[in-house]
Amino acid sequence: ASVWVLLILVSITVCWTTGYTTALGETGRFAIAMILIPVLLTVVIAIIADIDNPRHGMIQVSQQSMLDLQQTIKKYQ
């Protein structure tokens, strides 16, 4: 849970800093950053959430290597 809180706090800080910096300067110069940074943060959070739940979601990891390791450990005990 602490990792999620830290990730959300970093995301909020980065988005706020980008918006604040844009308000201080030229808007045309930072227009790409205003769109790109929140989108990239959203993608990163979505991928982490998807990997965090291995049985559901778009990214599914086979557990066969873990099962093989379990059988090998049982064989040598």
PDB file of C-alpha atoms in Angstrom:
ATOM      1  CA  ALA A   1       0.000   0.000   0.000  1.00  0.00           C
ATOM      2  CA  SER A   2       2.858   2.394   0.733  1.00  0.00           C
ATOM      3  CA  VAL A   3       4.198   1.977  -2.802  1.00  0.00           C
ATOM      4  CA  TRP A   4       0.829   3.000  -4.253  1.00  0.00           C
ATOM      5  CA  VAL A   5       0.630   6.036  -1.990  1.00  0.00           C
ATOM      6  CA  LEU A   6       4.145   7.096  -2.958  1.00  0.00           C
ATOM      7  CA  LEU A   7       3.404   6.570  -6.656  1.00  0.00           C
ATOM      8  CA  ILE A   8       0.256   8.696  -6.447  1.00  0.00           C
ATOM      9  CA  LEU A   9       2.053  11.440  -4.496  1.00  0.00           C
ATOM     10  CA  VAL A  10       4.843  11.555  -7.092  1.00  0.00           C
ATOM     11  CA  SER A  11       2.252  11.710  -9.882  1.00  0.00           C
ATOM     12  CA  ILE A  12       0.391  14.568  -8.234  1.00  0.00           C
ATOM     13  CA  THR A  13       3.625  16.456  -7.597  1.00  0.00           C
ATOM     14  CA  VAL A  14       4.850  16.058 -11.167  1.00  0.00           C
ATOM     15  CA  CYS A  15       1.523  17.149 -12.669  1.00  0.00           C
ATOM     16  CA  TRP A  16       1.286  20.126 -10.311  1.00  0.00           C
ATOM     17  CA  THR A  17       4.875  21.175 -11.040  1.00  0.00           C
ATOM     18  CA  THR A  18       4.293  20.938 -14.784  1.00  0.00           C
ATOM     19  CA  GLY A  19       1.140  23.039 -14.549  1.00  0.00           C
ATOM     20  CA  TYR A  20       2.774  25.618 -12.295  1.00  0.00           C
ATOM     21  CA  THR A  21       5.800  25.922 -14.584  1.00  0.00           C
ATOM     22  CA  THR A  22       3.535  26.312 -17.597  1.00  0.00           C
ATOM     23  CA  ALA A  23       1.600  29.077 -15.876  1.00  0.00           C
ATOM     24  CA  LEU A  24       4.829  30.984 -15.282  1.00  0.00           C
ATOM     25  CA  GLY A  25       6.144  30.786 -18.831  1.00  0.00           C
ATOM     26  CA  GLU A  26       5.066  30.512 -22.414  1.00  0.00           C
ATOM     27  CA  THR A  27       2.232  28.054 -22.934  1.00  0.00           C
ATOM     28  CA  GLY A  28       3.320  26.989 -26.417  1.00  0.00           C
ATOM     29  CA  ARG A  29       6.689  25.847 -25.204  1.00  0.00           C
ATOM     30  CA  PHE A  30       5.283  23.536 -22.528  1.00  0.00           C
ATOM     31  CA  ALA A  31       2.134  22.372 -24.330  1.00  0.00           C
ATOM     32  CA  ILE A  32       3.601  18.972 -25.137  1.00  0.00           C
ATOM     33  CA  ALA A  33       4.710  18.470 -21.531  1.00  0.00           C
ATOM     34  CA  MET A  34       1.241  19.379 -20.269  1.00  0.00           C
ATOM     35  CA  ILE A  35      -0.224  16.517 -22.271  1.00  0.00           C
ATOM     36  CA  LEU A  36       2.641  14.022 -22.327  1.00  0.00           C
ATOM     37  CA  ILE A  37       3.565  13.858 -18.628  1.00  0.00           C
ATOM     38  CA  PRO A  38       0.064  13.067 -17.258  1.00  0.00           C
ATOM     39  CA  VAL A  39      -0.488  10.512 -20.035  1.00  0.00           C
ATOM     40  CA  LEU A  40       2.842   8.810 -19.302  1.00  0.00           C
ATOM     41  CA  LEU A  41       2.113   8.734 -15.575  1.00  0.00           C
ATOM     42  CA  THR A  42      -1.299   7.209 -16.260  1.00  0.00           C
ATOM     43  CA  VAL A  43       0.227   4.525 -18.475  1.00  0.00           C
ATOM     44  CA  VAL A  44       2.868   3.670 -15.874  1.00  0.00           C
ATOM     45  CA  ILE A  45       0.279   3.387 -13.090  1.00  0.00           C
ATOM     46  CA  ALA A  46      -1.966   1.231 -15.305  1.00  0.00           C
ATOM     47  CA  ILE A  47       0.903  -1.116 -16.184  1.00  0.00           C
ATOM     48  CA  ILE A  48       1.944  -1.438 -12.542  1.00  0.00           C
ATOM     49  CA  ALA A  49      -1.650  -2.175 -11.549  1.00  0.00           C
ATOM     50  CA  ASP A  50      -1.923  -4.774 -14.313  1.00  0.00           C
ATOM     51  CA  ILE A  51       1.327  -6.507 -13.343  1.00  0.00           C
ATOM     52  CA  ASP A  52       0.308  -6.398  -9.667  1.00  0.00           C
ATOM     53  CA  ASN A  53      -2.612  -8.722 -10.456  1.00  0.00           C
ATOM     54  CA  PRO A  54      -1.074 -11.591 -12.490  1.00  0.00           C
ATOM     55  CA  ARG A  55      -4.234 -13.663 -12.984  1.00  0.00           C
ATOM     56  CA  HIS A  56      -6.367 -10.878 -14.440  1.00  0.00           C
ATOM     57  CA  GLY A  57      -5.649  -8.112 -16.879  1.00  0.00           C
ATOM     58  CA  MET A  58      -3.856  -7.745 -20.182  1.00  0.00           C
ATOM     59  CA  ILE A  59      -0.405  -8.858 -18.980  1.00  0.00           C
ATOM     60  CA  GLN A  60      -0.539 -12.445 -17.787  1.00  0.00           C
ATOM     61  CA  VAL A  61       2.576 -14.233 -16.598  1.00  0.00           C
ATOM     62  CA  SER A  62       2.843 -17.991 -16.723  1.00  0.00           C
ATOM     63  CA  GLN A  63       3.446 -19.603 -13.350  1.00  0.00           C
ATOM     64  CA  GLN A  64       4.978 -22.751 -14.861  1.00  0.00           C
ATOM     65  CA  SER A  65       8.543 -21.854 -13.830  1.00  0.00           C
ATOM     66  CA  MET A  66       7.409 -21.394 -10.223  1.00  0.00           C
ATOM     67  CA  LEU A  67       5.655 -24.780 -10.320  1.00  0.00           C
ATOM     68  CA  ASP A  68       8.791 -26.397 -11.724  1.00  0.00           C
ATOM     69  CA  LEU A  69      10.865 -24.840  -8.943  1.00  0.00           C
ATOM     70  CA  GLN A  70       8.405 -26.094  -6.341  1.00  0.00           C
ATOM     71  CA  GLN A  71       8.652 -29.635  -7.719  1.00  0.00           C
ATOM     72  CA  THR A  72      12.462 -29.464  -7.757  1.00  0.00           C
ATOM     73  CA  ILE A  73      12.552 -28.315  -4.134  1.00  0.00           C
ATOM     74  CA  LYS A  74      10.183 -31.087  -3.070  1.00  0.00           C
ATOM     75  CA  LYS A  75      12.325 -33.646  -4.893  1.00  0.00           C
ATOM     76  CA  TYR A  76      15.450 -32.701  -2.908  1.00  0.00           C
ATOM     77  CA  GLN A  77      13.807 -32.486   0.520  1.00  0.00           C
TER      78      GLN A  77
END
